[in-house]
Amino acid sequence: MRIYTLCLTLVLTGMQAMAQQKMTLKQCIDYSLNNHLSNDVYQNNIEFARQQGREAFGTYLPVIAGTGTFDYNIKRQTTIIPAGSFGPGTPEQKLQFGQPFLTNPVVQADQVIYDQSLLYGIKANVPNKAVADLSYKQNQETLIYNTTAAYVEVVIYSEKERILLNNENKYNDLLAIKKLQYEKGVATQLDYNRILVSYKNIIAEKTLANTNKQLALNKLKDAMGMSLNESVFINDSIDYERLIPDSDAGQFDVSQLYAYKISAQKIRLQEIDVKRKKAAFMPVLNGYARYGAQAYGATFNTAFDRWFDYSAIGLRLTVPIFNGFRRDSQLKQSQITLANAKQNFIINNNTLQLQYLNANTQLQRSYNDVANNQENLNLAQEVFDITNLQYQKGIGTVTDLVNAEYSLKEAQNNYITSVLNLLTSTLNNEKAKGTLIPFADKL
């Protein structure tokens, strides 16, 4: 591939000189990466995933809780002892046990000994954190792409404005000459009006280009996360020989893309979820230790005088038997979700490879188009200059001049369009390869 170096100089003048910032494309990208609010969102997601990991790990740590009760038995329960319980002929006895006032503080520690479902929840922490980290980096790629795309628009409209300004100056001089010739009777009113129409068309196109440039500049500010009320001054030249590498489809590795990595980690998460749902059918073993004390009193004043402590340790085994098919339904749902995730993974990988092949092909075509259109622009400019000179010397017609001007304008538009396509293709190619971050680092 032949390499051509095209330099487009962009100068944007801010409304307030003190508020102006002179920024290159690299500086715009760095500003976006450091100041865009979406960075905070994804950093919060990373912290959220970390806290989810702590929560999962905490389910296997001891749970210690203390409780205390104070009861005033307004009317104590009555226990009936049947007649004859203490020998033949003894009457029925009605007894009330306990004291009116009861104080009972207790501390209990519970420890999960075995719960396979919780163990899988802890294992899910690794892919869950990986998804959050990869999503943050993917967002950085998005910021780089959006900022560069918006910057390219500003560059293109600025270049178009520069070309139109050059055309305006040429036609302004030509119009002055034609007006003088008309006043001396050398040129006709029709000749003068034709030049005037072309001149006004250029003015209208330049105004439109300036408006589009301002809109593109606002889009750039938004992509950077900058306040739209701020003024930004950009002065940069783009070296295409340095930015656009030679095409090599063999260098593409879909597994290096963040979209691929995130999908792979999500599949891993779903696989763990299936195992966790299966583990819900397994027994759960817990241990506990309890220590407490009780105090009894016939009156409130004596309710805290005499204490009797007690303690216990034990195991609790929970065996799932039947819960109305809820666990089985949850397992099947998780298995279906996993199957769909794997199928979508294959579909998305094919799409990613297609995007790269298309972007690579478009880049090669756009690169050649710029070279061809630049040569054609130089030729059209040469034809216009010669035709203009002949017209001023009186050996050319105004029709020849208008035709040459139309060809030049068409060549200029084709050149601008091809440059825009080249920059866009370069950006899309870097995105498809997953190399936007290294691309930004080398700017």
Coordinates of C-alpha atoms in Angstrom, one line a residue:
M1 CA 0.0 0.0 0.0
R2 CA 1.3 3.4 -1.0
I3 CA 1.6 5.8 1.9
Y4 CA 0.7 9.5 1.5
T5 CA 1.1 12.1 4.2
L6 CA -1.8 14.6 4.2
C7 CA -1.7 17.4 6.7
L8 CA -5.0 19.1 7.6
T9 CA -4.6 22.2 9.8
L10 CA -7.5 23.1 12.0
V11 CA -7.8 26.5 13.8
L12 CA -10.9 27.1 15.9
T13 CA -11.1 30.5 17.5
G14 CA -13.0 30.6 20.9
M15 CA -15.3 33.4 21.9
Q16 CA -13.2 34.3 25.0
A17 CA -9.5 34.3 24.7
M18 CA -8.9 33.6 28.4
A19 CA -11.1 30.5 28.2
Q20 CA -9.4 29.0 25.1
Q21 CA -7.6 25.7 25.3
K22 CA -5.2 24.6 22.7
M23 CA -5.7 20.9 22.3
T24 CA -4.4 18.2 19.9
L25 CA -6.3 15.1 19.2
K26 CA -4.2 13.3 21.8
Q27 CA -5.0 15.9 24.4
C28 CA -8.7 15.7 23.5
I29 CA -8.6 11.9 24.1
D30 CA -6.7 12.3 27.3
Y31 CA -9.3 14.8 28.5
S32 CA -12.1 12.5 27.7
L33 CA -10.5 9.5 29.5
N34 CA -9.9 11.6 32.6
N35 CA -13.1 13.7 32.8
H36 CA -16.0 12.0 31.1
L37 CA -18.6 11.1 33.7
S38 CA -19.0 7.6 32.3
N39 CA -15.6 6.8 33.9
D40 CA -17.1 7.3 37.3
V41 CA -20.0 5.0 36.4
Y42 CA -17.7 2.1 35.4
Q43 CA -15.4 2.7 38.3
N44 CA -18.4 2.4 40.6
N45 CA -19.3 -0.8 38.9
I46 CA -15.8 -2.2 39.7
E47 CA -16.3 -1.2 43.3
F48 CA -19.8 -2.7 43.2
A49 CA -18.3 -6.0 42.0
R50 CA -15.7 -6.0 44.7
Q51 CA -18.4 -5.5 47.3
Q52 CA -20.4 -8.4 45.8
G53 CA -17.3 -10.5 46.3
R54 CA -17.0 -9.5 49.9
E55 CA -20.6 -10.3 50.4
A56 CA -20.2 -13.8 48.9
F57 CA -17.2 -14.5 51.0
G58 CA -18.9 -13.2 54.1
T59 CA -21.6 -15.9 53.8
Y60 CA -18.9 -18.5 54.9
L61 CA -17.8 -16.5 57.9
P62 CA -19.2 -16.9 61.4
V63 CA -22.4 -15.0 62.2
I64 CA -22.5 -13.8 65.8
A65 CA -25.6 -12.3 67.2
G66 CA -26.7 -11.3 70.7
T67 CA -30.3 -11.1 71.9
G68 CA -31.9 -10.2 75.2
T69 CA -35.4 -10.6 76.4
F70 CA -37.2 -9.3 79.5
D71 CA -40.6 -10.9 80.2
Y72 CA -43.3 -9.9 82.7
N73 CA -45.6 -12.8 82.9
I74 CA -48.9 -11.1 83.8
K75 CA -50.6 -14.4 84.0
R76 CA -48.5 -17.5 84.0
Q77 CA -49.6 -20.7 82.2
T78 CA -51.3 -23.3 84.3
T79 CA -50.3 -26.9 84.2
I80 CA -52.8 -29.6 85.0
I81 CA -51.6 -32.7 86.9
P82 CA -54.3 -35.4 86.6
A83 CA -55.9 -36.9 89.6
G84 CA -54.2 -40.0 91.0
S85 CA -50.8 -39.0 89.7
F86 CA -49.3 -39.0 93.2
G87 CA -51.2 -42.1 94.3
P88 CA -54.7 -43.4 94.5
G89 CA -57.2 -40.9 95.6
T90 CA -55.0 -37.8 95.1
P91 CA -57.0 -34.9 93.5
E92 CA -56.3 -33.1 90.3
Q93 CA -53.5 -30.5 90.8
K94 CA -53.3 -27.1 89.0
L95 CA -49.8 -25.6 89.2
Q96 CA -48.1 -22.5 87.8
F97 CA -44.4 -22.8 87.3
G98 CA -41.8 -20.0 87.0
Q99 CA -41.7 -16.5 88.2
P100 CA -43.5 -13.4 87.0
F101 CA -40.3 -11.7 85.8
L102 CA -37.8 -13.4 83.5
T103 CA -34.6 -11.9 82.0
N104 CA -32.8 -13.9 79.3
P105 CA -29.7 -12.5 77.4
V106 CA -28.0 -15.0 75.0
V107 CA -25.2 -14.9 72.4
Q108 CA -25.1 -17.4 69.5
A109 CA -22.5 -18.0 66.9
D110 CA -23.5 -19.8 63.7
Q111 CA -20.9 -21.2 61.2
V112 CA -21.6 -22.7 57.8
I113 CA -19.6 -25.9 57.6
Y114 CA -20.7 -27.1 54.2
D115 CA -22.9 -25.3 51.6
Q116 CA -21.9 -26.0 48.0
S117 CA -24.2 -23.3 46.7
L118 CA -22.3 -20.7 48.8
L119 CA -19.0 -22.0 47.6
Y120 CA -20.0 -21.5 44.0
G121 CA -21.1 -18.0 44.9
I122 CA -17.6 -17.3 46.1
K123 CA -16.1 -18.7 42.9
A124 CA -18.3 -16.4 40.9
N125 CA -16.4 -13.4 42.3
V126 CA -13.5 -13.9 39.9
P127 CA -15.4 -13.6 36.6
N128 CA -17.7 -11.0 38.0
K129 CA -14.8 -8.7 38.8
A130 CA -13.3 -9.5 35.4
V131 CA -16.5 -8.3 33.7
A132 CA -16.4 -5.1 35.6
D133 CA -12.7 -4.4 34.8
L134 CA -13.2 -5.3 31.1
S135 CA -16.3 -3.2 30.8
Y136 CA -14.3 -0.2 32.2
K137 CA -11.6 -0.7 29.5
Q138 CA -14.3 -1.2 26.8
N139 CA -15.8 2.1 27.9
Q140 CA -12.4 3.7 27.4
E141 CA -12.4 2.4 23.9
T142 CA -15.8 3.9 23.3
L143 CA -14.6 7.3 24.6
I144 CA -11.6 7.2 22.3
Y145 CA -13.8 6.3 19.3
N146 CA -16.4 8.9 20.0
T147 CA -13.8 11.6 20.7
T148 CA -11.8 10.8 17.6
A149 CA -14.9 10.6 15.4
A150 CA -16.1 14.0 16.6
Y151 CA -12.6 15.5 16.2
V152 CA -12.4 14.2 12.6
E153 CA -15.7 16.0 11.8
V154 CA -14.3 19.2 13.0
V155 CA -11.1 18.7 11.0
I156 CA -13.0 17.9 7.8
Y157 CA -15.3 20.9 8.1
S158 CA -12.4 23.1 8.8
E159 CA -10.5 21.9 5.8
K160 CA -13.6 22.4 3.7
E161 CA -13.9 25.9 5.1
R162 CA -10.3 26.6 4.2
I163 CA -10.8 25.5 0.6
L164 CA -13.9 27.6 0.3
L165 CA -12.1 30.6 1.7
N166 CA -9.4 30.1 -0.9
N167 CA -12.1 29.9 -3.6
E168 CA -13.8 33.0 -2.3
N169 CA -10.6 35.0 -2.5
K170 CA -10.0 33.9 -6.1
Y171 CA -13.5 34.8 -7.1
N172 CA -13.4 38.0 -5.2
D173 CA -10.4 39.1 -7.3
L174 CA -12.0 37.7 -10.5
L175 CA -15.3 39.6 -9.7
A176 CA -13.4 42.8 -9.3
I177 CA -11.7 42.4 -12.6
K178 CA -14.9 41.4 -14.3
K179 CA -16.7 44.5 -12.8
L180 CA -14.0 46.8 -14.2
Q181 CA -14.2 45.1 -17.6
Y182 CA -18.0 45.5 -17.5
E183 CA -17.7 49.2 -16.7
K184 CA -15.3 49.7 -19.6
G185 CA -17.6 47.8 -21.9
V186 CA -15.2 44.9 -22.5
A187 CA -17.4 42.4 -20.7
T188 CA -21.2 41.9 -20.8
Q189 CA -23.7 42.0 -17.9
L190 CA -24.3 38.3 -18.4
D191 CA -20.6 37.5 -17.9
Y192 CA -20.5 39.5 -14.7
N193 CA -23.6 37.9 -13.4
R194 CA -22.3 34.4 -14.0
I195 CA -19.2 35.2 -11.9
L196 CA -21.3 36.8 -9.3
V197 CA -23.6 33.8 -9.0
S198 CA -20.6 31.5 -8.5
Y199 CA -19.2 33.9 -5.9
K200 CA -22.4 34.0 -3.9
N201 CA -22.7 30.2 -4.0
I202 CA -19.2 29.9 -2.5
I203 CA -20.2 32.4 0.3
A204 CA -23.3 30.3 1.0
E205 CA -21.3 27.0 1.1
K206 CA -18.7 28.6 3.4
T207 CA -21.4 29.8 5.8
L208 CA -22.8 26.2 5.9
A209 CA -19.4 24.7 6.4
N210 CA -18.8 27.1 9.3
T211 CA -22.2 26.2 10.9
N212 CA -21.4 22.5 10.5
K213 CA -18.0 23.0 12.1
Q214 CA -19.5 24.7 15.1
L215 CA -22.0 21.8 15.5
A216 CA -19.2 19.3 15.2
L217 CA -17.2 21.2 17.8
N218 CA -20.2 21.0 20.2
K219 CA -20.3 17.3 19.5
L220 CA -16.6 17.0 20.3
K221 CA -17.1 18.8 23.6
D222 CA -19.9 16.4 24.5
A223 CA -17.8 13.4 23.5
M224 CA -15.0 14.7 25.7
G225 CA -17.3 15.3 28.7
M226 CA -16.6 19.0 28.5
S227 CA -19.1 21.6 29.3
L228 CA -20.7 23.1 26.2
N229 CA -20.3 26.5 27.7
E230 CA -16.5 26.2 27.6
S231 CA -14.5 27.4 24.6
V232 CA -11.9 25.1 23.1
F233 CA -9.2 26.0 20.6
I234 CA -7.8 23.2 18.4
N235 CA -4.6 23.4 16.3
D236 CA -3.4 20.1 15.0
S237 CA -2.1 18.4 11.9
I238 CA -2.7 14.7 11.2
D239 CA 0.1 12.5 9.8
Y240 CA -1.6 9.6 8.1
E241 CA 1.6 7.8 7.4
R242 CA 2.1 7.4 11.2
L243 CA -1.5 6.7 12.1
I244 CA -2.5 4.3 9.3
P245 CA -0.7 0.9 9.4
D246 CA -0.4 -1.5 6.5
S247 CA -3.3 -3.9 6.3
D248 CA -2.6 -7.4 7.6
A249 CA -5.7 -9.6 8.1
G250 CA -3.4 -12.3 9.7
Q251 CA -2.8 -10.1 12.7
F252 CA -6.5 -10.1 13.8
D253 CA -7.3 -12.1 16.9
V254 CA -10.9 -12.0 17.9
S255 CA -10.0 -13.2 21.4
Q256 CA -8.2 -9.9 22.1
L257 CA -11.4 -7.9 21.7
Y258 CA -13.0 -6.7 24.9
A259 CA -16.4 -7.7 23.6
Y260 CA -15.1 -11.3 23.2
K261 CA -13.5 -11.2 26.7
I262 CA -16.6 -9.9 28.4
S263 CA -18.9 -12.5 26.7
A264 CA -16.5 -15.3 27.7
Q265 CA -16.5 -14.1 31.3
K266 CA -20.3 -13.9 31.3
I267 CA -20.5 -17.5 30.0
R268 CA -18.2 -18.5 32.8
L269 CA -20.5 -16.7 35.3
Q270 CA -23.5 -18.5 33.9
E271 CA -21.7 -21.9 34.1
I272 CA -21.1 -21.2 37.8
D273 CA -24.8 -20.2 38.2
V274 CA -25.9 -23.6 36.8
K275 CA -23.6 -25.4 39.3
R276 CA -24.9 -23.2 42.1
K277 CA -28.5 -24.1 41.1
K278 CA -27.6 -27.8 41.1
A279 CA -25.9 -27.4 44.5
A280 CA -29.3 -26.3 45.9
F281 CA -30.3 -30.0 45.9
M282 CA -27.4 -30.9 48.2
P283 CA -27.6 -31.0 52.1
V284 CA -26.3 -28.0 54.1
L285 CA -24.4 -28.5 57.3
N286 CA -24.1 -25.7 59.9
G287 CA -22.6 -25.6 63.4
Y288 CA -23.6 -23.3 66.2
A289 CA -22.6 -22.4 69.7
R290 CA -24.8 -20.7 72.2
Y291 CA -24.2 -19.1 75.6
G292 CA -26.8 -17.4 77.8
A293 CA -28.1 -16.7 81.2
Q294 CA -31.5 -16.4 82.9
A295 CA -32.6 -14.5 85.9
Y296 CA -36.0 -15.0 87.7
G297 CA -37.8 -12.8 90.2
A298 CA -41.1 -12.5 91.9
T299 CA -40.9 -8.7 91.7
F300 CA -39.2 -6.3 89.4
N301 CA -36.6 -5.4 92.0
T302 CA -35.5 -9.0 92.4
A303 CA -35.6 -9.9 88.6
F304 CA -31.8 -9.3 88.2
D305 CA -30.5 -10.7 91.4
R306 CA -30.0 -14.4 90.7
W307 CA -28.5 -15.6 87.4
F308 CA -28.2 -19.1 86.0
D309 CA -26.1 -19.4 82.9
Y310 CA -26.3 -22.1 80.3
S311 CA -24.5 -23.1 77.0
A312 CA -24.8 -25.5 74.1
I313 CA -23.0 -26.5 70.9
G314 CA -24.5 -28.4 68.1
L315 CA -24.8 -29.2 64.4
R316 CA -27.8 -28.5 62.1
L317 CA -28.2 -30.6 58.9
T318 CA -30.7 -29.4 56.4
V319 CA -31.7 -31.8 53.6
P320 CA -33.8 -30.5 50.8
I321 CA -36.7 -32.9 50.0
F322 CA -39.4 -31.2 48.1
N323 CA -40.2 -27.5 47.5
G324 CA -42.8 -27.6 44.8
F325 CA -40.3 -27.9 41.8
R326 CA -39.0 -24.4 42.4
R327 CA -35.4 -25.4 42.5
D328 CA -35.8 -27.7 39.5
S329 CA -37.4 -24.9 37.5
Q330 CA -34.6 -22.4 38.5
L331 CA -32.0 -25.0 37.3
K332 CA -33.6 -25.4 34.0
Q333 CA -33.9 -21.7 33.5
S334 CA -30.2 -21.2 34.2
Q335 CA -29.3 -24.1 31.8
I336 CA -31.4 -22.4 29.0
T337 CA -29.7 -19.1 29.7
L338 CA -26.3 -20.7 29.4
A339 CA -27.2 -22.5 26.2
N340 CA -28.3 -19.2 24.7
A341 CA -25.2 -17.4 25.9
K342 CA -23.0 -19.9 24.2
Q343 CA -24.9 -19.6 20.9
N344 CA -24.9 -15.8 21.0
F345 CA -21.2 -16.0 21.7
I346 CA -20.6 -17.9 18.4
I347 CA -22.9 -15.5 16.6
N348 CA -21.2 -12.4 18.0
N349 CA -17.7 -13.7 17.2
N350 CA -18.7 -14.2 13.6
T351 CA -20.0 -10.7 13.5
L352 CA -16.8 -9.3 15.0
Q353 CA -14.7 -11.1 12.4
L354 CA -17.0 -9.8 9.7
Q355 CA -16.7 -6.3 11.0
Y356 CA -12.9 -6.5 10.9
L357 CA -12.8 -7.8 7.4
N358 CA -15.2 -5.1 6.2
A359 CA -13.3 -2.4 8.0
N360 CA -10.0 -3.6 6.6
T361 CA -11.3 -3.7 3.1
Q362 CA -12.9 -0.3 3.4
L363 CA -9.6 1.1 4.8
Q364 CA -7.7 -0.1 1.8
R365 CA -10.2 1.4 -0.6
S366 CA -10.4 4.7 1.3
Y367 CA -6.7 5.0 1.3
N368 CA -6.5 4.6 -2.4
D369 CA -9.4 7.0 -3.0
V370 CA -7.6 9.7 -1.1
A371 CA -4.5 9.3 -3.3
N372 CA -6.6 9.3 -6.5
N373 CA -8.8 12.2 -5.4
Q374 CA -5.8 14.3 -4.3
E375 CA -4.2 13.8 -7.7
N376 CA -7.5 14.7 -9.4
L377 CA -7.8 17.8 -7.2
N378 CA -4.4 19.0 -8.2
L379 CA -5.2 18.4 -11.9
A380 CA -8.6 20.3 -11.5
Q381 CA -6.8 23.1 -9.8
E382 CA -4.3 23.4 -12.5
V383 CA -7.0 23.4 -15.2
F384 CA -8.9 26.1 -13.4
D385 CA -5.8 28.3 -12.9
I386 CA -5.0 28.0 -16.6
T387 CA -8.6 28.6 -17.7
N388 CA -8.8 31.6 -15.3
L389 CA -5.6 33.1 -16.7
Q390 CA -6.9 32.6 -20.3
Y391 CA -10.2 34.2 -19.4
Q392 CA -8.5 37.2 -17.9
K393 CA -6.3 37.6 -21.0
G394 CA -9.5 37.5 -23.2
I395 CA -8.7 34.2 -25.0
G396 CA -11.1 32.1 -22.9
T397 CA -14.9 32.2 -22.5
V398 CA -16.9 32.6 -19.3
T399 CA -18.4 29.2 -20.1
D400 CA -15.0 27.6 -20.0
L401 CA -14.3 29.3 -16.7
V402 CA -17.6 28.2 -15.1
N403 CA -17.1 24.6 -16.3
A404 CA -13.6 24.6 -14.9
E405 CA -14.9 26.0 -11.6
Y406 CA -17.6 23.3 -11.4
S407 CA -15.0 20.6 -12.0
L408 CA -12.7 22.1 -9.4
K409 CA -15.6 22.2 -6.8
E410 CA -16.5 18.6 -7.6
A411 CA -12.9 17.5 -7.2
Q412 CA -12.7 19.4 -3.9
N413 CA -15.8 17.8 -2.6
N414 CA -14.6 14.3 -3.7
Y415 CA -11.3 15.0 -1.9
I416 CA -13.0 16.1 1.3
T417 CA -15.3 13.1 1.2
S418 CA -12.5 10.7 0.6
V419 CA -10.5 12.1 3.5
L420 CA -13.5 11.8 5.8
N421 CA -13.9 8.2 4.7
L422 CA -10.3 7.5 5.2
L423 CA -10.3 8.9 8.8
T424 CA -13.5 7.0 9.6
S425 CA -12.2 3.8 8.0
T426 CA -9.0 4.1 10.1
L427 CA -11.0 4.6 13.2
N428 CA -13.4 1.7 12.4
N429 CA -10.4 -0.6 11.6
E430 CA -8.7 0.2 14.9
K431 CA -12.0 -0.5 16.7
A432 CA -12.6 -3.8 14.9
K433 CA -9.1 -4.9 15.8
G434 CA -9.5 -3.9 19.4
T435 CA -6.5 -1.6 19.2
L436 CA -8.1 1.8 19.9
I437 CA -6.2 2.2 23.2
P438 CA -2.7 1.5 21.6
F439 CA -3.8 3.7 18.7
A440 CA -4.5 6.6 21.2
D441 CA -1.2 6.0 23.0
K442 CA 0.9 6.5 19.9
L443 CA -0.8 9.8 18.9

